[in-house]
């Protein structure tokens, strides 16, 4: 069974920084594309950033130049460095990963971590 465990959320002032981490554990053969999504109150979950196994990132226009996604394949861990945070970045952030196990490839979600940007 695969689990994704997130950490690093919290309360930060506008202009501040946070770093989210997401570690995958279980009977993992390989991890393919991974990404971060967020859901603000009353809104749908939206993609923030994704990164392929080879390291090619994509970003939502709203976070380009402020957020950086990265991964450590050896540790089955992904990261989201968030700089110049704005109040509109406030949301629950979820990690997502396409993981190959002996049963095949499937998408998995973390439990979510709250990020609040407020003065």
Short mmCIF file of C-alpha atoms in Angstrom, two decimals, residues 4 6 22 31-37 47-52 58 69 71 78-80 93-98 108-110:
data_model
loop_
_atom_site.label_atom_id
_atom_site.label_comp_id
_atom_site.label_asym_id
_atom_site.label_seq_id
_atom_site.Cartn_x
_atom_site.Cartn_y
_atom_site.Cartn_z
CA UNK A 4 1.87 10.12 0.66
CA UNK A 6 2.87 15.96 3.53
CA UNK A 22 5.65 15.10 0.41
CA UNK A 31 7.35 7.29 -9.26
CA UNK A 32 6.33 9.06 -12.44
CA UNK A 33 4.91 12.57 -12.72
CA UNK A 34 4.21 14.21 -9.36
CA UNK A 35 2.58 17.48 -8.51
CA UNK A 36 1.02 19.89 -6.04
CA UNK A 37 -2.60 21.01 -6.08
CA UNK A 47 -3.10 22.39 -10.13
CA UNK A 48 -0.20 24.44 -8.82
CA UNK A 49 2.86 22.71 -10.23
CA UNK A 50 3.90 19.35 -11.65
CA UNK A 51 7.24 17.78 -12.43
CA UNK A 52 8.10 14.75 -14.53
CA UNK A 58 5.16 23.12 -15.21
CA UNK A 69 8.76 22.34 -7.51
CA UNK A 71 11.90 16.05 -6.38
CA UNK A 78 8.81 15.99 -3.68
CA UNK A 79 9.01 19.58 -2.55
CA UNK A 80 7.32 22.91 -3.18
CA UNK A 93 -2.23 22.00 -0.51
CA UNK A 94 -2.26 18.38 -1.69
CA UNK A 95 0.49 16.36 -3.28
CA UNK A 96 -0.26 13.89 -6.03
CA UNK A 97 1.88 11.19 -7.55
CA UNK A 98 1.56 8.55 -10.25
CA UNK A 108 -2.26 8.77 -5.13
CA UNK A 109 -3.07 11.83 -3.00
CA UNK A 110 -1.67 13.13 0.25
#
